[in-house]
Structures are given as C-alpha cells and as structure tokens.
Amino acid sequence: MACDFFALAAPGVRELTPYNPGKPIEELKRERQLSDVVKLASNENPLGASPRALEAIENSLPNIARYPDGSGYALRESLGSHLGVSPSQITLGNGSNDVLDLVARTFVTPADEVVFSQHAFAVYSLVTQALGARSVVTPAQDWGHDLAAMQEAVTARTRLVFIANPNNPTGTWLTRARLKAFLAAVPEHVIVVLDEAYFEYVEEPEYPDGINLLALFPQLVVTRTFSKIHGLAGLRIGYAVSHPVIAELMNRVRQPFNCNSLALAAAQVACADRVHVEKSRAINKQGLQQLTEAFRALGLSFIPSVANFVCVDTGCFAMPVFEALLQQGVIVRPVANYGLPHYLRVTVGLAQENTRFVQALRGVLGARGEV
Ligand SMILES: *Cc1c(COP(=O)(O)O)cnc(C)c1O
C-alpha cells in the first residue's frame, strides 16, 4: 500500500495553496506556438539589469566553482554605506521572499498570530501557514491597508505584522504620519515587517523611508529587493534592515549559502548605479501615465498606484480576459486569488509593450461588449 504522504505532511503544509507565479514567456510560446510574447505579469524592470551589474556577473564567472561568501561581507558593506546603516543590521536573502520567510521562522511558532491586510502580498499568508501559525486578515480600506483595523487586530498572541508599502497587487501606499502612529501603538512583543519591494519607485513627498524609522521603532524590520527596480529578479537577491540583534537571530536561521556569488556581485554594483535606477524610475512614470490614460479612454476604472504595476477593473470576471490576452501573446496577472476577481494587474512595460497590451485589451473587451 502506498504511503499517505498527505497525512504525513505538517498540518500547515496540508492547507497551503502554492504561490501562483506569472506565466513565463517561454511557457506561453510553447503552449500556443506564439513567437512574439509580451510579459507584463511579474513587476520586472522592462529595461533589464544595470549594464554594470551584468559586467560584474561576467567577472564573477571564473569563481563559480567556489562557494559564495556566506556572510555576504562585501554586499553588506556596500549596502550599509549606501543606506547609512551598519552592516550588522543587514540580513541577505535569496530574494526578499526568503527574508520574509526568515523573519517568520525566527519569531513565529504555531501558537502565534500573524496580522496582515486583505489584498496584501500572498507570501505573508504562505509563510504563516507553512509554520502552522494563525493568519489574522484585516479588511482593506480603499484597497489598501487599514492600519486602525490592523492595530485592533493585534492581541497578546500576535508576534508579527506584515505591512507592504506600497502594497502588491494594489499599488496603494501609506503616509509617514499614518505609519508612525501605527508603529507607536504596537506593543513590544510584536515584530513589524515593512516590505518596501517597490520603495525606489515612489516619489510621493509623504511616503516614508522605513530605514529612517528604525531608530524610533526597534521592532521594525524593513525588507527590500534587487528584483524590481534593479532588474535582477532572476538572480534572487534581497535584504532586510533591522536592529542588529534581530539580524543576528535571523542569521542563525538563514541557510549558510542562501545567496549565490553572481547575485552578490551584481547587487553590490547595482545598488550604486544611480543612473540605471533614475532611468528605470523615469520610464516607469511615463509608462504608468500611458496605461492609466488608456484606461480612462476605455472607460475602465483602476486602483491608483505608485508602483510599477496597476490593477485595472475589467468590468467583468477577469479570467476570460486574461485568457484572451494570452491568446494574443500578452501575459498579465489575474488577481482573483487576492480577492480582486474583476481586476487584472498589469506591470508597466516599455512604451511599445504598453501599447501592445492596450490594443489587445481594447480588442478583447470590445469583442465582449465591455468597452
Ligand atoms: C516582488 C515582491 C517581493 C519580493 O520579491 P523577491 O523577488 O523575492 O525579492 C516582496 N514583496 C512584495 C510586496 C513584492 O511584490
């Protein structure tokens, strides 16, 4: 008789729904015999990586037989001086998802509760469930986090709160004043993770830099990534900035070689390449405007976003629209799993990619009588 492996799995794992990633370009080409595919589905940088980062990767190739520096010394030094923090405050991860998982594994037990918002990034519930802890999900306010509701949801059992600023998939954001008021009210037994994966894109004057809040709120853990504006999603590298004792604890849980040598080398150069970041931010700003103007012209509403993606209301169940767009070689992201069944999340691409998407969308919705 075959083993019942399902029954053997940890209780939290039995109930997990796996993360649903954006469809890879090659998969769509293979499945539908398409040659020209546009992917606006995973919030990647349409410009790619910094040319200097690519050069650093090439220069690292001869050392590929060696294990990477498990402490990530050089990258933590560079990041430390770049961010104005001590390297002892930095924890490196295999993408910032790895860091989100590390924080949870460091602090959360099955007896604990983890608070996050409706429509928040999917990884928060995944890491919580995998540990067998309880997810406490607060209702959203205008699609974003309702910090008052989150504050009320904190109990003696709460060990962790996840806040995404801006949030994915909604692109909503929190002001400095609101965030500070929340942090000031959080009891000492709660660790607050502030996920700033899209930090570099935001230009709102009231948008807070989480790292500046660390001195005031020591239980804060700020996470950032090289996957988004830095264009290194395929290399998997991200980091947390926190109190050094939190960093030291997470370091105990971290796998010894969780970041590969090519990623370490590329990230070290990427964080210093202001030109590439500026250029990426400027292109995104134009592209976001291009997309939202097109939505207005089509009479479609959307969730105002400060990031490199935007959720558009298709006016109907979005899954068939997503499928029809795939047929035209355009990959976007359905977000029904985020409680937004009528929306599609679209990553801001280059002008010609945005145009291709808008034309395909107009065709699909026009055929359905939606626009
Ligand atoms: C993309 C994203 C991340 C990080 O992704 P990594 O590639 O693992 O660094 C983290 N948080 C949010 C909200 C994101 O959208």
Short mmCIF file of C-alpha atoms and ligand atoms in Angstrom, two decimals:
data_model
loop_
_atom_site.label_atom_id
_atom_site.label_comp_id
_atom_site.label_asym_id
_atom_site.label_seq_id
_atom_site.Cartn_x
_atom_site.Cartn_y
_atom_site.Cartn_z
CA MET A 1 0.00 0.00 0.00
CA ALA A 2 1.28 3.44 -0.88
CA CYS A 3 2.11 5.76 1.99
CA ASP A 4 -0.38 8.54 2.69
CA PHE A 5 2.20 11.29 2.26
CA PHE A 6 -0.53 13.89 2.57
CA ALA A 7 -1.28 12.71 6.11
CA LEU A 8 2.44 12.81 6.91
CA ALA A 9 2.82 16.47 5.88
CA ALA A 10 2.95 19.14 8.59
CA PRO A 11 -0.58 20.46 9.31
CA GLY A 12 0.20 23.94 7.97
CA VAL A 13 1.59 22.47 4.76
CA ARG A 14 -1.52 20.34 4.13
CA GLU A 15 -3.58 23.50 3.85
CA LEU A 16 -1.15 25.50 1.73
CA THR A 17 -2.14 26.74 -1.69
CA PRO A 18 1.11 27.17 -3.63
CA TYR A 19 2.16 30.64 -4.81
CA ASN A 20 0.84 31.30 -8.28
CA PRO A 21 3.61 32.99 -10.28
CA GLY A 22 3.29 35.00 -13.50
CA LYS A 23 3.31 32.80 -16.59
CA PRO A 24 6.81 32.51 -18.06
CA ILE A 25 7.26 33.81 -21.62
CA GLU A 26 8.72 30.51 -22.86
CA GLU A 27 5.77 28.55 -21.48
CA LEU A 28 3.24 30.64 -23.39
CA LYS A 29 5.29 30.41 -26.60
CA ARG A 30 5.46 26.62 -26.21
CA GLU A 31 1.78 26.15 -25.38
CA ARG A 32 0.31 28.34 -28.11
CA GLN A 33 3.02 28.30 -30.79
CA LEU A 34 3.43 32.06 -30.44
CA SER A 35 6.70 33.77 -31.31
CA ASP A 36 6.15 37.32 -30.11
CA VAL A 37 5.14 37.45 -26.47
CA VAL A 38 4.95 40.44 -24.12
CA LYS A 39 5.09 39.73 -20.39
CA LEU A 40 3.69 42.37 -18.05
CA ALA A 41 2.96 39.99 -15.22
CA SER A 42 5.69 39.93 -12.56
CA ASN A 43 6.63 43.56 -11.96
CA GLU A 44 10.04 43.10 -13.55
CA ASN A 45 12.09 46.02 -14.85
CA PRO A 46 11.45 46.27 -18.62
CA LEU A 47 14.90 47.85 -19.07
CA GLY A 48 16.60 44.82 -17.56
CA ALA A 49 19.56 44.96 -15.21
CA SER A 50 22.17 47.67 -14.93
CA PRO A 51 24.91 47.12 -17.55
CA ARG A 52 27.42 47.41 -14.70
CA ALA A 53 25.70 44.57 -12.85
CA LEU A 54 25.90 42.41 -15.97
CA GLU A 55 29.61 43.13 -16.19
CA ALA A 56 30.07 42.19 -12.52
CA ILE A 57 28.33 38.87 -13.20
CA GLU A 58 30.71 38.12 -16.09
CA ASN A 59 33.69 38.98 -13.95
CA SER A 60 32.47 36.56 -11.26
CA LEU A 61 32.04 33.60 -13.58
CA PRO A 62 35.59 32.24 -13.23
CA ASN A 63 34.97 31.76 -9.47
CA ILE A 64 31.74 29.82 -9.89
CA ALA A 65 33.32 26.59 -8.59
CA ARG A 66 33.83 28.24 -5.19
CA TYR A 67 31.16 28.60 -2.55
CA PRO A 68 29.93 32.18 -2.22
CA ASP A 69 30.91 34.32 0.77
CA GLY A 70 28.26 33.03 3.17
CA SER A 71 28.38 36.24 5.19
CA GLY A 72 27.89 38.42 2.10
CA TYR A 73 30.53 40.73 3.58
CA ALA A 74 31.17 42.94 0.54
CA LEU A 75 27.50 43.43 -0.31
CA ARG A 76 26.54 44.18 3.28
CA GLU A 77 29.36 46.75 3.48
CA SER A 78 28.20 48.42 0.25
CA LEU A 79 24.55 48.38 1.24
CA GLY A 80 25.43 49.67 4.70
CA SER A 81 27.22 52.71 3.34
CA HIS A 82 24.61 53.23 0.64
CA LEU A 83 21.74 53.14 3.17
CA GLY A 84 23.54 54.77 6.09
CA VAL A 85 23.22 51.74 8.39
CA SER A 86 25.68 49.33 9.97
CA PRO A 87 26.35 46.11 8.01
CA SER A 88 25.42 44.30 11.24
CA GLN A 89 21.82 45.45 10.63
CA ILE A 90 21.59 43.75 7.24
CA THR A 91 20.34 40.21 6.54
CA LEU A 92 20.69 38.99 2.96
CA GLY A 93 18.14 36.71 1.36
CA ASN A 94 17.55 34.66 -1.76
CA GLY A 95 15.14 37.35 -2.90
CA SER A 96 13.28 39.30 -0.26
CA ASN A 97 10.73 36.47 -0.13
CA ASP A 98 13.48 34.48 1.55
CA VAL A 99 13.86 37.27 4.13
CA LEU A 100 10.08 37.37 4.74
CA ASP A 101 10.24 33.64 5.40
CA LEU A 102 13.29 34.07 7.65
CA VAL A 103 11.59 36.67 9.82
CA ALA A 104 8.60 34.39 10.27
CA ARG A 105 10.71 31.32 11.04
CA THR A 106 12.79 33.32 13.50
CA PHE A 107 9.88 34.68 15.52
CA VAL A 108 6.66 32.75 14.86
CA THR A 109 5.54 29.47 16.46
CA PRO A 110 2.29 27.55 15.83
CA ALA A 111 0.84 29.22 18.95
CA ASP A 112 1.22 32.71 17.45
CA GLU A 113 -0.83 35.01 15.26
CA VAL A 114 0.36 36.99 12.26
CA VAL A 115 -1.58 40.07 11.16
CA PHE A 116 -1.79 41.36 7.59
CA SER A 117 -4.33 43.02 5.34
CA GLN A 118 -6.83 41.73 2.83
CA HIS A 119 -5.38 42.08 -0.72
CA ALA A 120 -1.83 42.05 0.73
CA PHE A 121 1.11 40.24 -0.86
CA ALA A 122 0.46 36.47 -0.99
CA VAL A 123 3.74 35.43 0.62
CA TYR A 124 2.60 36.69 4.05
CA SER A 125 -0.13 34.08 4.32
CA LEU A 126 2.11 31.40 2.79
CA VAL A 127 4.91 31.74 5.33
CA THR A 128 2.40 31.99 8.19
CA GLN A 129 0.50 28.87 7.16
CA ALA A 130 3.63 26.87 6.49
CA LEU A 131 4.58 27.43 10.14
CA GLY A 132 1.15 26.35 11.34
CA ALA A 133 0.52 29.79 12.84
CA ARG A 134 -2.76 31.68 12.58
CA SER A 135 -3.28 34.35 9.90
CA VAL A 136 -5.37 37.31 11.05
CA VAL A 137 -6.52 39.16 7.94
CA THR A 138 -7.97 42.65 8.37
CA PRO A 139 -10.37 44.22 5.85
CA ALA A 140 -8.84 46.63 3.34
CA GLN A 141 -9.70 50.31 3.18
CA ASP A 142 -9.85 51.73 -0.35
CA TRP A 143 -7.93 48.59 -1.42
CA GLY A 144 -5.04 49.50 0.89
CA HIS A 145 -4.09 48.59 4.46
CA ASP A 146 -6.42 49.86 7.20
CA LEU A 147 -3.85 50.47 9.92
CA ALA A 148 -6.52 51.18 12.54
CA ALA A 149 -8.09 47.78 11.86
CA MET A 150 -4.64 46.17 11.93
CA GLN A 151 -3.88 47.82 15.25
CA GLU A 152 -7.15 46.50 16.68
CA ALA A 153 -6.33 43.01 15.42
CA VAL A 154 -3.13 42.87 17.48
CA THR A 155 -3.53 40.66 20.56
CA ALA A 156 -1.26 39.09 23.18
CA ARG A 157 -0.76 36.24 20.69
CA THR A 158 0.37 38.46 17.81
CA ARG A 159 4.05 38.03 17.09
CA LEU A 160 4.32 39.50 13.60
CA VAL A 161 2.61 42.14 11.45
CA PHE A 162 3.29 42.37 7.70
CA ILE A 163 2.85 45.74 6.01
CA ALA A 164 3.60 46.25 2.31
CA ASN A 165 4.32 49.86 1.38
CA PRO A 166 3.41 50.16 -1.41
CA ASN A 167 1.32 47.02 -1.49
CA ASN A 168 1.33 44.45 -4.26
CA PRO A 169 -1.05 43.87 -6.10
CA THR A 170 -2.99 47.07 -5.29
CA GLY A 171 -0.19 49.68 -5.60
CA THR A 172 -1.66 51.51 -2.58
CA TRP A 173 0.63 53.24 -0.07
CA LEU A 174 0.77 54.57 3.47
CA THR A 175 1.93 58.01 4.58
CA ARG A 176 4.73 58.59 7.08
CA ALA A 177 2.28 60.02 9.63
CA ARG A 178 -0.06 57.01 9.49
CA LEU A 179 2.75 54.51 9.64
CA LYS A 180 4.42 56.25 12.56
CA ALA A 181 1.15 56.38 14.50
CA PHE A 182 0.70 52.65 13.95
CA LEU A 183 4.26 51.79 14.97
CA ALA A 184 3.99 53.94 18.08
CA ALA A 185 0.90 51.99 19.16
CA VAL A 186 2.27 48.48 18.53
CA PRO A 187 3.13 46.59 21.73
CA GLU A 188 6.73 45.48 22.35
CA HIS A 189 6.07 41.77 21.77
CA VAL A 190 5.22 42.41 18.10
CA ILE A 191 7.72 42.45 15.23
CA VAL A 192 6.59 44.63 12.32
CA VAL A 193 7.84 43.77 8.84
CA LEU A 194 7.69 46.71 6.45
CA ASP A 195 8.00 45.31 2.94
CA GLU A 196 9.43 48.00 0.66
CA ALA A 197 9.94 45.96 -2.52
CA TYR A 198 8.89 48.98 -4.64
CA PHE A 199 10.48 51.69 -2.46
CA GLU A 200 12.62 53.15 -5.24
CA TYR A 201 9.62 53.82 -7.49
CA VAL A 202 7.68 56.02 -5.09
CA GLU A 203 8.04 59.79 -5.37
CA GLU A 204 5.23 60.97 -3.08
CA PRO A 205 6.59 63.52 -0.57
CA GLU A 206 4.61 61.91 2.30
CA TYR A 207 5.96 58.43 1.51
CA PRO A 208 8.19 57.25 4.38
CA ASP A 209 11.65 55.69 4.16
CA GLY A 210 11.30 52.76 6.56
CA ILE A 211 15.03 52.73 7.29
CA ASN A 212 14.74 56.20 8.84
CA LEU A 213 12.12 54.82 11.23
CA LEU A 214 14.37 52.07 12.62
CA ALA A 215 15.93 54.33 15.23
CA LEU A 216 12.48 55.21 16.60
CA PHE A 217 10.91 51.76 16.37
CA PRO A 218 13.43 48.98 17.11
CA GLN A 219 10.96 46.13 16.47
CA LEU A 220 10.74 47.18 12.80
CA VAL A 221 12.21 45.00 10.03
CA VAL A 222 12.45 46.72 6.63
CA THR A 223 12.77 44.49 3.57
CA ARG A 224 13.87 45.48 0.07
CA THR A 225 14.84 43.65 -3.08
CA PHE A 226 17.00 43.72 -6.19
CA SER A 227 14.20 42.02 -8.16
CA LYS A 228 12.19 45.09 -9.02
CA ILE A 229 13.80 48.42 -9.97
CA HIS A 230 17.28 46.88 -10.08
CA GLY A 231 16.16 44.32 -12.66
CA LEU A 232 17.78 41.27 -11.05
CA ALA A 233 14.69 39.12 -10.40
CA GLY A 234 16.27 36.02 -11.95
CA LEU A 235 19.29 36.13 -9.64
CA ARG A 236 17.23 36.10 -6.41
CA ILE A 237 18.68 38.63 -4.00
CA GLY A 238 17.02 40.84 -1.39
CA TYR A 239 17.67 42.01 2.16
CA ALA A 240 16.31 43.13 5.49
CA VAL A 241 17.48 46.07 7.57
CA SER A 242 16.72 45.77 11.28
CA HIS A 243 18.07 46.06 14.80
CA PRO A 244 21.39 44.14 14.88
CA VAL A 245 20.03 41.63 17.41
CA ILE A 246 17.14 40.79 15.08
CA ALA A 247 19.65 40.44 12.22
CA GLU A 248 21.80 38.16 14.37
CA LEU A 249 18.79 35.95 15.20
CA MET A 250 17.72 35.72 11.56
CA ASN A 251 21.28 34.86 10.65
CA ARG A 252 21.01 31.73 12.85
CA VAL A 253 18.00 30.55 10.85
CA ARG A 254 19.37 31.55 7.43
CA GLN A 255 20.85 28.81 5.22
CA PRO A 256 24.63 29.31 5.15
CA PHE A 257 24.87 29.97 1.39
CA ASN A 258 21.41 31.34 0.63
CA CYS A 259 22.74 33.98 -1.79
CA ASN A 260 24.81 32.92 -4.79
CA SER A 261 28.06 34.56 -5.79
CA LEU A 262 26.75 36.06 -9.05
CA ALA A 263 23.86 37.69 -7.21
CA LEU A 264 26.15 39.06 -4.51
CA ALA A 265 28.49 40.59 -7.11
CA ALA A 266 25.69 42.02 -9.24
CA ALA A 267 23.79 43.51 -6.30
CA GLN A 268 26.87 45.22 -4.95
CA VAL A 269 27.25 47.14 -8.20
CA ALA A 270 23.52 47.60 -8.82
CA CYS A 271 22.88 49.41 -5.54
CA ALA A 272 25.44 52.04 -6.54
CA ASP A 273 24.17 52.55 -10.10
CA ARG A 274 22.02 55.63 -9.58
CA VAL A 275 21.82 56.26 -13.33
CA HIS A 276 20.09 52.97 -14.02
CA VAL A 277 17.68 53.47 -11.11
CA GLU A 278 16.82 57.01 -12.28
CA LYS A 279 16.27 55.88 -15.84
CA SER A 280 14.08 52.99 -14.69
CA ARG A 281 12.02 55.28 -12.47
CA ALA A 282 11.52 57.80 -15.30
CA ILE A 283 10.41 55.14 -17.79
CA ASN A 284 8.04 53.73 -15.22
CA LYS A 285 6.48 57.12 -14.56
CA GLN A 286 5.79 57.65 -18.25
CA GLY A 287 4.51 54.10 -18.70
CA LEU A 288 2.18 54.31 -15.71
CA GLN A 289 0.74 57.51 -17.16
CA GLN A 290 0.40 55.88 -20.57
CA LEU A 291 -1.54 52.96 -19.09
CA THR A 292 -3.83 54.99 -16.86
CA GLU A 293 -4.65 57.41 -19.70
CA ALA A 294 -5.53 54.44 -21.88
CA PHE A 295 -7.76 53.01 -19.15
CA ARG A 296 -9.56 56.35 -18.85
CA ALA A 297 -10.02 56.48 -22.61
CA LEU A 298 -11.52 52.98 -22.48
CA GLY A 299 -13.79 53.98 -19.60
CA LEU A 300 -12.13 51.45 -17.27
CA SER A 301 -11.51 52.22 -13.62
CA PHE A 302 -8.25 51.27 -11.93
CA ILE A 303 -6.68 51.34 -8.48
CA PRO A 304 -4.35 54.37 -8.29
CA SER A 305 -0.80 53.00 -7.98
CA VAL A 306 2.58 54.45 -7.02
CA ALA A 307 4.50 51.33 -8.08
CA ASN A 308 5.47 49.71 -11.39
CA PHE A 309 2.13 47.97 -11.89
CA VAL A 310 -1.54 48.88 -11.83
CA CYS A 311 -4.75 46.95 -11.26
CA VAL A 312 -7.44 47.64 -13.85
CA ASP A 313 -11.13 46.77 -13.42
CA THR A 314 -12.22 44.82 -16.50
CA GLY A 315 -15.88 45.29 -15.57
CA CYS A 316 -16.42 41.53 -15.62
CA PHE A 317 -14.73 38.39 -14.36
CA ALA A 318 -11.15 38.96 -15.45
CA MET A 319 -10.09 35.35 -16.01
CA PRO A 320 -11.56 35.04 -19.54
CA VAL A 321 -10.00 38.42 -20.40
CA PHE A 322 -6.65 37.15 -19.13
CA GLU A 323 -7.05 34.02 -21.28
CA ALA A 324 -7.98 36.03 -24.36
CA LEU A 325 -4.95 38.29 -23.84
CA LEU A 326 -2.72 35.18 -23.62
CA GLN A 327 -4.09 34.12 -26.99
CA GLN A 328 -2.77 37.44 -28.33
CA GLY A 329 0.64 36.87 -26.77
CA VAL A 330 0.17 39.27 -23.85
CA ILE A 331 0.76 37.97 -20.32
CA VAL A 332 -0.72 39.96 -17.43
CA ARG A 333 -1.75 38.79 -13.97
CA PRO A 334 -5.22 37.78 -12.83
CA VAL A 335 -5.67 38.65 -9.14
CA ALA A 336 -8.79 36.69 -8.15
CA ASN A 337 -6.60 34.88 -5.62
CA TYR A 338 -6.13 38.30 -3.97
CA GLY A 339 -9.89 38.81 -3.69
CA LEU A 340 -9.99 41.01 -6.82
CA PRO A 341 -11.79 38.80 -9.37
CA HIS A 342 -12.67 41.63 -11.78
CA TYR A 343 -9.16 43.05 -11.91
CA LEU A 344 -6.03 42.37 -13.89
CA ARG A 345 -2.66 43.52 -12.57
CA VAL A 346 -0.50 44.92 -15.34
CA THR A 347 3.20 45.63 -14.94
CA VAL A 348 4.36 48.87 -16.53
CA GLY A 349 6.46 47.97 -19.56
CA LEU A 350 8.29 49.89 -22.26
CA ALA A 351 6.06 52.22 -24.32
CA GLN A 352 5.67 49.72 -27.17
CA GLU A 353 4.83 46.88 -24.74
CA ASN A 354 2.19 49.02 -23.03
CA THR A 355 0.73 49.90 -26.44
CA ARG A 356 0.62 46.25 -27.43
CA PHE A 357 -1.24 45.41 -24.21
CA VAL A 358 -3.70 48.29 -24.55
CA GLN A 359 -4.53 47.35 -28.15
CA ALA A 360 -5.05 43.72 -27.19
CA LEU A 361 -7.21 44.73 -24.22
CA ARG A 362 -9.32 47.05 -26.37
CA GLY A 363 -9.85 44.23 -28.86
CA VAL A 364 -10.75 41.66 -26.20
CA LEU A 365 -13.12 43.89 -24.19
CA GLY A 366 -14.62 45.32 -27.39
CA ALA A 367 -15.43 41.80 -28.60
CA ARG A 368 -17.09 41.10 -25.23
CA GLY A 369 -19.09 44.32 -25.38
CA GLU A 370 -17.34 45.67 -22.26
CA VAL A 371 -15.96 48.85 -23.87
C1 LIG B 1 8.09 41.22 -5.66
C2 LIG B 1 7.81 41.40 -4.22
C3 LIG B 1 8.70 40.97 -3.23
C4 LIG B 1 9.99 40.34 -3.45
O1 LIG B 1 10.30 39.51 -4.34
P1 LIG B 1 11.77 38.88 -4.36
O2 LIG B 1 11.96 38.63 -5.80
O3 LIG B 1 11.66 37.61 -3.55
O4 LIG B 1 12.71 39.83 -3.76
C5 LIG B 1 8.41 41.22 -1.92
N1 LIG B 1 7.29 41.86 -1.57
C6 LIG B 1 6.43 42.29 -2.47
C7 LIG B 1 5.23 43.02 -2.00
C8 LIG B 1 6.65 42.06 -3.82
O5 LIG B 1 5.74 42.47 -4.70
#
